[in-house]
């Protein structure tokens, strides 16, 4: 088990570069299944989830060649259309192989992703949409078994905004016969990045980034080159670390427009945030102010930034209210933050955070990806030494975090116990 040892109380100052987005890379890696030609991706982050996805695709017979931060995939000679449980149980995003496999090969057997720490996370909307496009889908011994001739375009209404649901259905529709309209579509930048990659492969998609996506199916897709969009959640996490340590940090290689709701909240807390074409700078002097936060689908405040902001709220001047509307159990960082001296009361899906002057370093345990980022941010602000355990959660979504933090002056080291 690996841990991060952090000695807090140091201002973060300096410049780092954003990595490619995990939540764009995962669906786009699956898009390689839609063509027999090479899909060449650059700015691919080196993360545990990306390595798992590449192993899953190689297990199906996809040829994978890594060239630095580039990956070339070729699904010209697939040997299997099965996504086995041992992969899916460690990475729910494996469900994103379901629709490309059915769209191109007419069959798929994908393990149902179990729930995870933050919620039950069903995939009923993925299945409902695939059935609407003409597939036969059965649930059999924990697997989704789907078969179809050529899928047929349809108008699909998802019951709620679902990011990977929208992505999966887009990948089904691009090879379907006729037009598909996805209503109530997710508007996240990662959905837009997938649509841009699919368009480069020859798909005909309009409306990505809006609640209504229209797709005109084509006979086949060809190879393409695509650079993965910068990770807005990684950028937001480092800006939170800068804010809570009263630092001065520049993040380059990012898309400021993608995290405007986060930037607005940081400004509300008293941070000075300046943005350029592909960079952001946050300066913070003095104690953060308390805020009210409510997580909603993009372009609103993202659920993936909720835990990180709670770490700032824990030392803010006043009482903050943080309401989580997307997932039913995304407050597991609360007891760990309390171990560091935070005063938090949970009221249904709202956490009421009474800011304290100072957190104390403590040994804490990560429970899920963004909770682990929250604990790192709190530890950077706390007086004294903290250890954050179960780092495999963090490694799923943050590339070389301790290196980037050290580049900003943090006193942090990874302990391989
Ligand atoms: C994506 O998960 C992200 N993961 C999550 O990021 C992110 O938190 C989430 O979107 C919300 O923005 C990837 O993109 C790989 P949803 P996803 O489908 O697609 C319910 C991280 O930290 N729902 O948008 O699984 C669901 O239970 C991860 O990087 C159904 O009920 O989330 C949830 O309450 C965590 N049925 C809500 O909708 C369905 O078929 C939104 O889920 C699908 C979803």
Coordinates of C-alpha atoms and ligand atoms in Angstrom, one line a residue:
X1 CA 0.0 0.0 0.0
X2 CA 1.4 3.4 -0.9
X3 CA 1.0 6.6 1.0
X4 CA 1.7 10.3 0.5
X5 CA 3.5 12.0 3.4
X6 CA 2.8 15.7 3.4
X7 CA 4.1 18.5 5.7
X8 CA 1.6 21.3 5.4
X9 CA 1.7 25.0 5.9
X10 CA 3.7 25.9 2.8
X11 CA 2.5 28.3 0.1
X12 CA 2.3 26.7 -3.3
X13 CA 4.1 28.9 -5.8
X14 CA 5.1 28.2 -9.4
X15 CA 3.9 26.8 -12.7
X16 CA 2.7 23.3 -13.8
X17 CA 1.2 21.9 -17.0
X18 CA -2.2 20.2 -17.2
X19 CA -2.4 16.6 -18.3
X20 CA -4.9 15.1 -20.7
X21 CA -8.4 14.4 -19.3
X22 CA -9.0 11.0 -17.9
X23 CA -12.7 11.3 -18.6
X24 CA -12.1 12.2 -22.2
X25 CA -9.3 9.6 -22.8
X26 CA -11.5 6.7 -21.5
X27 CA -14.4 7.0 -24.0
X28 CA -12.0 8.0 -26.8
X29 CA -9.9 4.9 -26.3
X30 CA -13.1 2.9 -26.8
X31 CA -13.8 4.8 -30.0
X32 CA -10.9 2.9 -31.6
X33 CA -13.3 -0.1 -31.7
X34 CA -15.4 1.7 -34.3
X35 CA -12.8 1.5 -37.2
X36 CA -10.3 -1.0 -38.6
X37 CA -7.8 1.7 -39.1
X38 CA -5.3 3.4 -36.8
X39 CA -6.5 5.9 -34.2
X40 CA -3.6 8.0 -33.1
X41 CA -4.1 9.8 -29.8
X42 CA -1.8 12.4 -28.2
X43 CA -1.8 14.1 -24.8
X44 CA -3.0 10.7 -23.3
X45 CA -2.5 10.9 -19.5
X46 CA -0.5 8.1 -17.9
X47 CA -3.0 7.0 -15.3
X48 CA -4.1 3.7 -13.7
X49 CA -7.5 3.8 -15.4
X50 CA -6.0 4.5 -18.8
X51 CA -3.6 1.5 -18.4
X52 CA -6.6 -0.7 -17.3
X53 CA -8.6 0.4 -20.4
X54 CA -5.6 -0.3 -22.7
X55 CA -5.2 -3.8 -21.2
X56 CA -9.0 -4.4 -21.6
X57 CA -8.8 -3.4 -25.3
X58 CA -5.7 -5.5 -25.9
X59 CA -7.5 -8.4 -24.4
X60 CA -10.1 -8.0 -27.2
X61 CA -7.4 -8.0 -29.8
X62 CA -6.8 -4.3 -30.3
X63 CA -3.2 -3.5 -31.2
X64 CA -1.9 -0.9 -28.9
X65 CA 1.4 1.0 -29.3
X66 CA 2.5 3.6 -26.8
X67 CA 4.9 6.3 -28.1
X68 CA 5.5 8.7 -25.2
X69 CA 2.3 10.5 -24.5
X70 CA 0.8 9.2 -27.8
X71 CA -1.0 5.9 -28.2
X72 CA -1.8 4.3 -31.5
X73 CA -4.7 1.8 -31.4
X74 CA -5.9 -0.6 -34.2
X75 CA -9.0 -2.7 -33.9
X76 CA -8.6 -4.2 -37.4
X77 CA -8.3 -7.8 -36.1
X78 CA -10.5 -8.1 -33.0
X79 CA -10.5 -11.5 -31.4
X80 CA -13.2 -11.0 -28.7
X81 CA -16.2 -8.8 -28.0
X82 CA -16.2 -9.6 -24.2
X83 CA -15.3 -7.1 -21.4
X84 CA -14.7 -9.5 -18.5
X85 CA -15.7 -8.8 -14.9
X86 CA -12.1 -8.7 -13.6
X87 CA -11.6 -5.5 -15.6
X88 CA -15.0 -3.9 -15.2
X89 CA -14.9 -4.4 -11.4
X90 CA -11.8 -2.2 -11.2
X91 CA -13.0 0.4 -13.7
X92 CA -16.6 1.1 -14.4
X93 CA -15.8 3.0 -17.5
X94 CA -15.3 -0.4 -19.2
X95 CA -19.0 -0.1 -20.0
X96 CA -18.0 2.3 -22.7
X97 CA -16.9 -0.7 -24.8
X98 CA -20.5 -1.9 -25.0
X99 CA -21.9 0.4 -27.7
X100 CA -18.9 0.6 -30.1
X101 CA -18.7 -3.2 -30.1
X102 CA -22.4 -3.6 -30.9
X103 CA -22.3 -0.8 -33.5
X104 CA -19.4 -2.3 -35.4
X105 CA -19.6 -6.1 -34.7
X106 CA -23.2 -6.6 -33.8
X107 CA -22.5 -8.2 -30.5
X108 CA -21.0 -7.5 -27.0
X109 CA -20.8 -9.2 -23.7
X110 CA -19.8 -6.6 -21.1
X111 CA -19.9 -7.2 -17.3
X112 CA -22.3 -5.0 -15.5
X113 CA -20.2 -2.4 -13.6
X114 CA -20.9 -2.9 -9.9
X115 CA -21.6 0.2 -7.8
X116 CA -18.6 2.0 -6.4
X117 CA -17.9 4.0 -3.2
X118 CA -19.8 7.0 -4.3
X119 CA -23.0 5.3 -5.4
X120 CA -25.0 2.5 -7.1
X121 CA -24.2 4.0 -10.5
X122 CA -26.6 1.9 -12.6
X123 CA -26.3 1.8 -16.4
X124 CA -30.0 1.5 -17.2
X125 CA -29.9 4.5 -19.5
X126 CA -27.1 3.0 -21.6
X127 CA -29.2 -0.2 -22.1
X128 CA -32.5 1.7 -22.7
X129 CA -30.9 3.8 -25.4
X130 CA -29.2 0.8 -27.1
X131 CA -32.5 -1.0 -27.2
X132 CA -34.1 2.1 -28.8
X133 CA -31.5 1.8 -31.5
X134 CA -32.7 -1.8 -32.3
X135 CA -30.3 -4.0 -30.2
X136 CA -31.5 -7.0 -28.2
X137 CA -30.1 -6.6 -24.7
X138 CA -30.3 -9.2 -22.0
X139 CA -28.8 -9.2 -18.5
X140 CA -27.4 -12.6 -17.9
X141 CA -25.4 -13.6 -14.8
X142 CA -24.1 -10.1 -14.2
X143 CA -23.3 -9.4 -17.8
X144 CA -24.9 -7.2 -20.4
X145 CA -25.4 -9.4 -23.5
X146 CA -26.2 -7.3 -26.6
X147 CA -26.8 -8.3 -30.2
X148 CA -27.9 -6.4 -33.3
X149 CA -27.9 -6.3 -37.0
X150 CA -27.2 -2.8 -38.2
X151 CA -28.5 -0.4 -35.6
X152 CA -31.3 2.0 -36.6
X153 CA -31.3 5.7 -35.8
X154 CA -33.9 6.8 -33.2
X155 CA -34.8 9.7 -31.0
X156 CA -33.6 8.9 -27.4
X157 CA -34.6 10.7 -24.2
X158 CA -32.3 9.9 -21.3
X159 CA -34.2 10.0 -17.9
X160 CA -31.3 12.1 -16.4
X161 CA -28.2 13.7 -17.7
X162 CA -25.6 10.9 -17.9
X163 CA -22.1 11.6 -19.1
X164 CA -21.0 8.0 -20.1
X165 CA -24.6 7.3 -21.1
X166 CA -24.4 10.1 -23.7
X167 CA -21.0 9.0 -24.8
X168 CA -22.0 5.3 -25.2
X169 CA -25.1 6.2 -27.2
X170 CA -23.1 8.6 -29.4
X171 CA -20.8 5.7 -30.3
X172 CA -23.7 3.4 -31.1
X173 CA -25.4 6.0 -33.3
X174 CA -22.4 7.0 -35.5
X175 CA -22.7 3.7 -37.5
X176 CA -26.5 3.3 -37.2
X177 CA -28.7 3.6 -40.3
X178 CA -30.3 7.0 -40.4
X179 CA -30.6 9.9 -37.9
X180 CA -30.3 9.6 -34.1
X181 CA -31.2 12.4 -31.8
X182 CA -30.1 12.3 -28.1
X183 CA -32.2 14.6 -26.0
X184 CA -31.2 15.6 -22.4
X185 CA -27.6 14.9 -23.5
X186 CA -24.7 15.6 -21.2
X187 CA -22.8 18.8 -22.1
X188 CA -19.4 18.1 -20.4
X189 CA -16.3 19.0 -22.3
X190 CA -15.3 15.4 -22.4
X191 CA -18.5 14.6 -24.4
X192 CA -17.5 17.4 -26.8
X193 CA -14.0 16.0 -27.1
X194 CA -15.3 12.5 -28.0
X195 CA -17.6 14.1 -30.6
X196 CA -14.7 16.0 -32.1
X197 CA -12.6 12.8 -32.3
X198 CA -15.5 10.8 -33.8
X199 CA -16.0 13.6 -36.4
X200 CA -12.4 13.4 -37.3
X201 CA -13.0 9.7 -37.9
X202 CA -15.8 10.5 -40.4
X203 CA -18.8 10.6 -38.1
X204 CA -21.6 13.2 -38.7
X205 CA -22.4 14.8 -35.3
X206 CA -24.0 18.2 -34.5
X207 CA -25.0 19.7 -31.2
X208 CA -22.3 18.1 -28.9
X209 CA -22.1 20.4 -25.9
X210 CA -25.8 21.2 -26.1
X211 CA -28.7 19.2 -24.6
X212 CA -29.6 17.9 -28.1
X213 CA -27.1 15.9 -30.1
X214 CA -28.0 14.9 -33.7
X215 CA -26.1 12.1 -35.4
X216 CA -26.4 11.0 -39.1
X217 CA -25.2 7.4 -39.2
X218 CA -22.5 6.4 -41.8
X219 CA -21.5 3.1 -43.2
X220 CA -18.0 3.0 -41.6
X221 CA -15.4 5.2 -39.9
X222 CA -11.8 5.7 -40.8
X223 CA -8.6 6.3 -38.7
X224 CA -7.7 9.7 -37.4
X225 CA -5.4 11.7 -35.1
X226 CA -6.7 13.4 -32.0
X227 CA -5.2 15.3 -29.0
X228 CA -7.0 14.6 -25.7
X229 CA -8.5 17.7 -24.2
X230 CA -6.9 19.0 -21.0
X231 CA -8.2 17.7 -17.7
X232 CA -10.4 20.5 -16.2
X233 CA -10.8 18.6 -12.9
X234 CA -7.1 18.1 -12.5
X235 CA -6.6 21.9 -13.2
X236 CA -9.4 22.8 -10.7
X237 CA -7.8 20.5 -8.1
X238 CA -4.4 22.3 -8.3
X239 CA -6.1 25.7 -8.2
X240 CA -7.9 24.6 -5.0
X241 CA -4.5 23.6 -3.6
X242 CA -3.1 27.0 -4.5
X243 CA -6.1 28.8 -2.9
X244 CA -6.0 26.9 0.4
X245 CA -2.2 27.5 0.8
X246 CA -2.6 31.2 -0.1
X247 CA -0.3 30.6 -3.0
X248 CA 0.4 31.9 -6.5
X249 CA 0.1 29.1 -9.2
X250 CA 0.0 29.1 -13.0
X251 CA -1.4 26.1 -14.8
X252 CA -0.6 25.9 -18.5
X253 CA -1.9 23.7 -21.3
X254 CA -5.5 24.0 -20.1
X255 CA -8.9 25.3 -21.4
X256 CA -10.1 28.0 -18.9
X257 CA -13.6 28.0 -20.5
X258 CA -14.1 24.4 -19.4
X259 CA -14.1 25.2 -15.7
X260 CA -15.8 28.6 -15.5
X261 CA -18.2 27.6 -12.7
X262 CA -15.2 26.5 -10.6
X263 CA -13.4 29.8 -11.4
X264 CA -16.4 31.8 -10.3
X265 CA -16.6 29.9 -7.0
X266 CA -12.8 30.4 -6.4
X267 CA -13.3 34.1 -6.9
X268 CA -16.3 34.1 -4.5
X269 CA -14.0 32.6 -1.9
X270 CA -11.6 35.6 -2.4
X271 CA -9.1 34.2 -4.9
X272 CA -7.8 36.3 -7.8
X273 CA -8.0 34.2 -11.0
X274 CA -6.6 35.5 -14.3
X275 CA -7.0 33.4 -17.5
X276 CA -5.4 33.4 -20.9
X277 CA -5.9 31.4 -24.1
X278 CA -4.5 28.2 -22.6
X279 CA -3.4 29.1 -19.0
X280 CA -4.8 30.1 -15.7
X281 CA -3.2 31.9 -12.7
X282 CA -4.6 31.9 -9.2
X283 CA -3.3 34.1 -6.4
X284 CA -4.8 34.0 -2.9
X285 CA -4.0 36.2 0.1
X286 CA -5.9 35.9 3.3
X287 CA -8.4 33.4 4.6
X288 CA -10.9 32.0 2.1
X289 CA -14.5 33.2 2.5
X290 CA -17.4 30.7 3.1
X291 CA -19.6 29.9 0.1
X292 CA -22.7 27.9 -0.9
X293 CA -22.1 25.2 -3.5
X294 CA -24.6 22.9 -5.4
X295 CA -23.3 20.3 -7.8
X296 CA -25.2 20.1 -11.1
X297 CA -24.4 18.8 -14.6
X298 CA -22.1 20.9 -16.8
X299 CA -21.8 23.9 -17.3
X300 CA -22.8 24.1 -13.6
X301 CA -20.5 23.4 -10.7
X302 CA -19.1 19.8 -11.2
X303 CA -19.6 17.0 -8.7
X304 CA -16.0 16.0 -9.4
X305 CA -14.9 19.3 -7.7
X306 CA -17.1 19.0 -4.6
X307 CA -14.7 17.2 -2.3
X308 CA -11.8 19.5 -3.2
X309 CA -13.8 22.6 -2.4
X310 CA -14.9 21.1 1.0
X311 CA -11.2 21.1 1.9
X312 CA -11.1 24.9 1.3
X313 CA -14.4 25.4 3.1
X314 CA -12.9 23.6 6.1
X315 CA -10.6 26.5 6.8
X316 CA -12.8 29.3 5.4
X317 CA -14.0 32.3 7.4
X318 CA -17.7 31.4 8.1
X319 CA -20.1 28.6 7.4
X320 CA -20.3 27.0 3.9
X321 CA -23.1 24.8 2.6
X322 CA -22.2 22.1 0.0
X323 CA -25.0 20.2 -1.6
X324 CA -24.3 17.1 -3.7
X325 CA -27.1 16.4 -6.2
X326 CA -25.5 13.9 -8.6
X327 CA -24.3 11.0 -6.5
X328 CA -26.0 9.6 -3.4
X329 CA -22.9 8.9 -1.3
X330 CA -20.2 11.4 -2.2
X331 CA -19.3 12.7 1.3
X332 CA -16.8 10.0 2.4
X333 CA -14.1 12.5 2.7
X334 CA -16.0 14.2 5.5
X335 CA -15.0 11.8 8.4
X336 CA -11.4 12.0 7.2
X337 CA -11.4 15.8 7.1
X338 CA -12.9 15.8 10.6
X339 CA -9.9 13.7 11.7
X340 CA -7.9 16.8 10.7
X341 CA -10.0 19.1 12.8
X342 CA -12.7 20.1 10.3
X343 CA -16.2 20.9 11.7
X344 CA -18.7 19.4 9.3
X345 CA -22.4 18.4 9.8
X346 CA -24.2 16.4 7.2
X347 CA -27.8 17.1 6.6
X348 CA -29.2 14.7 3.9
X349 CA -27.3 15.6 0.8
X350 CA -25.9 18.9 2.2
X351 CA -22.7 19.3 4.2
X352 CA -22.6 22.3 6.5
X353 CA -19.0 23.2 7.0
X354 CA -18.0 25.6 9.8
X355 CA -14.6 26.9 8.9
X356 CA -11.8 26.6 11.5
X357 CA -8.6 28.7 11.7
X358 CA -6.3 25.8 11.1
X359 CA -6.4 22.0 10.4
X360 CA -4.0 19.7 12.1
X361 CA -2.0 17.1 10.2
X362 CA -3.2 13.5 10.7
X363 CA -3.1 10.1 9.1
X364 CA -6.1 9.8 6.8
X365 CA -7.4 7.3 4.3
X366 CA -8.6 7.9 0.7
X367 CA -11.9 6.3 -0.2
X368 CA -12.4 7.4 -3.8
X369 CA -10.6 9.4 -6.4
X370 CA -11.8 12.9 -5.7
X371 CA -11.9 12.3 -1.9
X372 CA -8.2 11.5 -2.1
X373 CA -7.6 14.8 -3.8
X374 CA -9.6 16.6 -1.1
X375 CA -7.4 15.0 1.6
X376 CA -4.2 16.0 -0.2
X377 CA -5.4 19.6 -0.4
X378 CA -6.4 19.7 3.3
X379 CA -3.0 18.2 4.2
X380 CA -1.2 20.9 2.3
X381 CA -3.0 23.5 4.4
X382 CA -2.8 21.7 7.7
X383 CA -0.1 22.4 10.3
X384 CA 2.2 19.5 10.7
X385 CA 2.5 16.2 9.0
X386 CA -0.2 14.1 7.3
X387 CA -0.2 10.8 5.6
X388 CA -2.8 10.0 2.9
X389 CA -3.2 6.2 2.6
X390 CA -4.7 4.0 -0.2
X391 CA -3.1 6.0 -2.9
X392 CA -4.4 3.7 -5.6
X393 CA -7.5 5.9 -5.6
X394 CA -5.5 9.0 -6.3
X395 CA -3.4 7.3 -9.0
X396 CA -6.6 6.5 -11.0
X397 CA -7.0 10.1 -11.9
X398 CA -4.0 12.3 -11.2
X399 CA -0.8 11.9 -13.2
X400 CA 2.5 12.3 -11.1
X401 CA 0.7 14.4 -8.4
X402 CA 3.6 14.5 -6.0
X403 CA 6.0 15.6 -8.8
X404 CA 3.6 18.5 -9.7
X405 CA 3.1 19.5 -6.1
X406 CA 6.9 19.4 -5.4
X407 CA 7.4 21.7 -8.5
X408 CA 5.1 24.1 -6.7
X409 CA 7.1 23.9 -3.5
X410 CA 5.1 21.4 -1.5
X411 CA 6.9 19.1 1.0
X412 CA 5.4 15.8 -0.2
X413 CA 6.9 12.3 -0.7
X414 CA 5.4 9.0 -1.8
X415 CA 6.1 6.2 0.7
X416 CA 6.0 2.6 -0.6
X417 CA 5.2 0.7 2.5
Ligands
LIG1 C1 -19.0 10.4 -15.3 O1 -19.5 9.2 -14.6 C2 -17.5 10.6 -14.8 N1 -16.7 9.4 -15.2 C3 -17.5 10.8 -13.3 O2 -16.2 11.1 -12.9 C4 -18.4 12.0 -13.0 O3 -18.5 12.2 -11.6 C5 -19.8 11.8 -13.6 O4 -19.7 11.5 -15.0 C6 -20.7 13.0 -13.4 O5 -20.1 14.1 -14.0 C7 -16.3 9.2 -16.4 O6 -16.6 10.1 -17.3 C8 -15.5 8.0 -16.7 P1 -23.3 9.8 -14.9 P2 -20.8 8.6 -15.1 O7 -23.8 8.7 -15.8 O8 -21.0 8.8 -16.5 C9 -27.2 8.2 -12.7 C10 -14.3 10.9 -11.6 O9 -14.1 11.3 -10.4 N2 -27.3 7.3 -13.8 O10 -23.3 11.2 -15.5 O11 -20.9 7.2 -14.6 C11 -26.0 8.0 -11.8 O12 -26.2 7.1 -10.8 C12 -15.6 10.2 -12.0 O13 -13.5 11.1 -12.6 C13 -28.4 6.4 -13.8 O14 -29.2 6.3 -12.9 O15 -21.9 9.4 -14.3 C14 -25.7 9.4 -11.3 O16 -26.5 9.6 -10.1 C15 -16.4 9.9 -10.8 N3 -28.5 5.5 -14.8 C16 -26.2 10.3 -12.4 O17 -27.0 9.6 -13.2 C17 -27.6 5.5 -15.9 O18 -27.7 4.7 -16.8 C18 -25.0 10.9 -13.2 O19 -24.2 9.8 -13.6 C19 -26.5 6.4 -15.9 C20 -26.4 7.3 -14.8

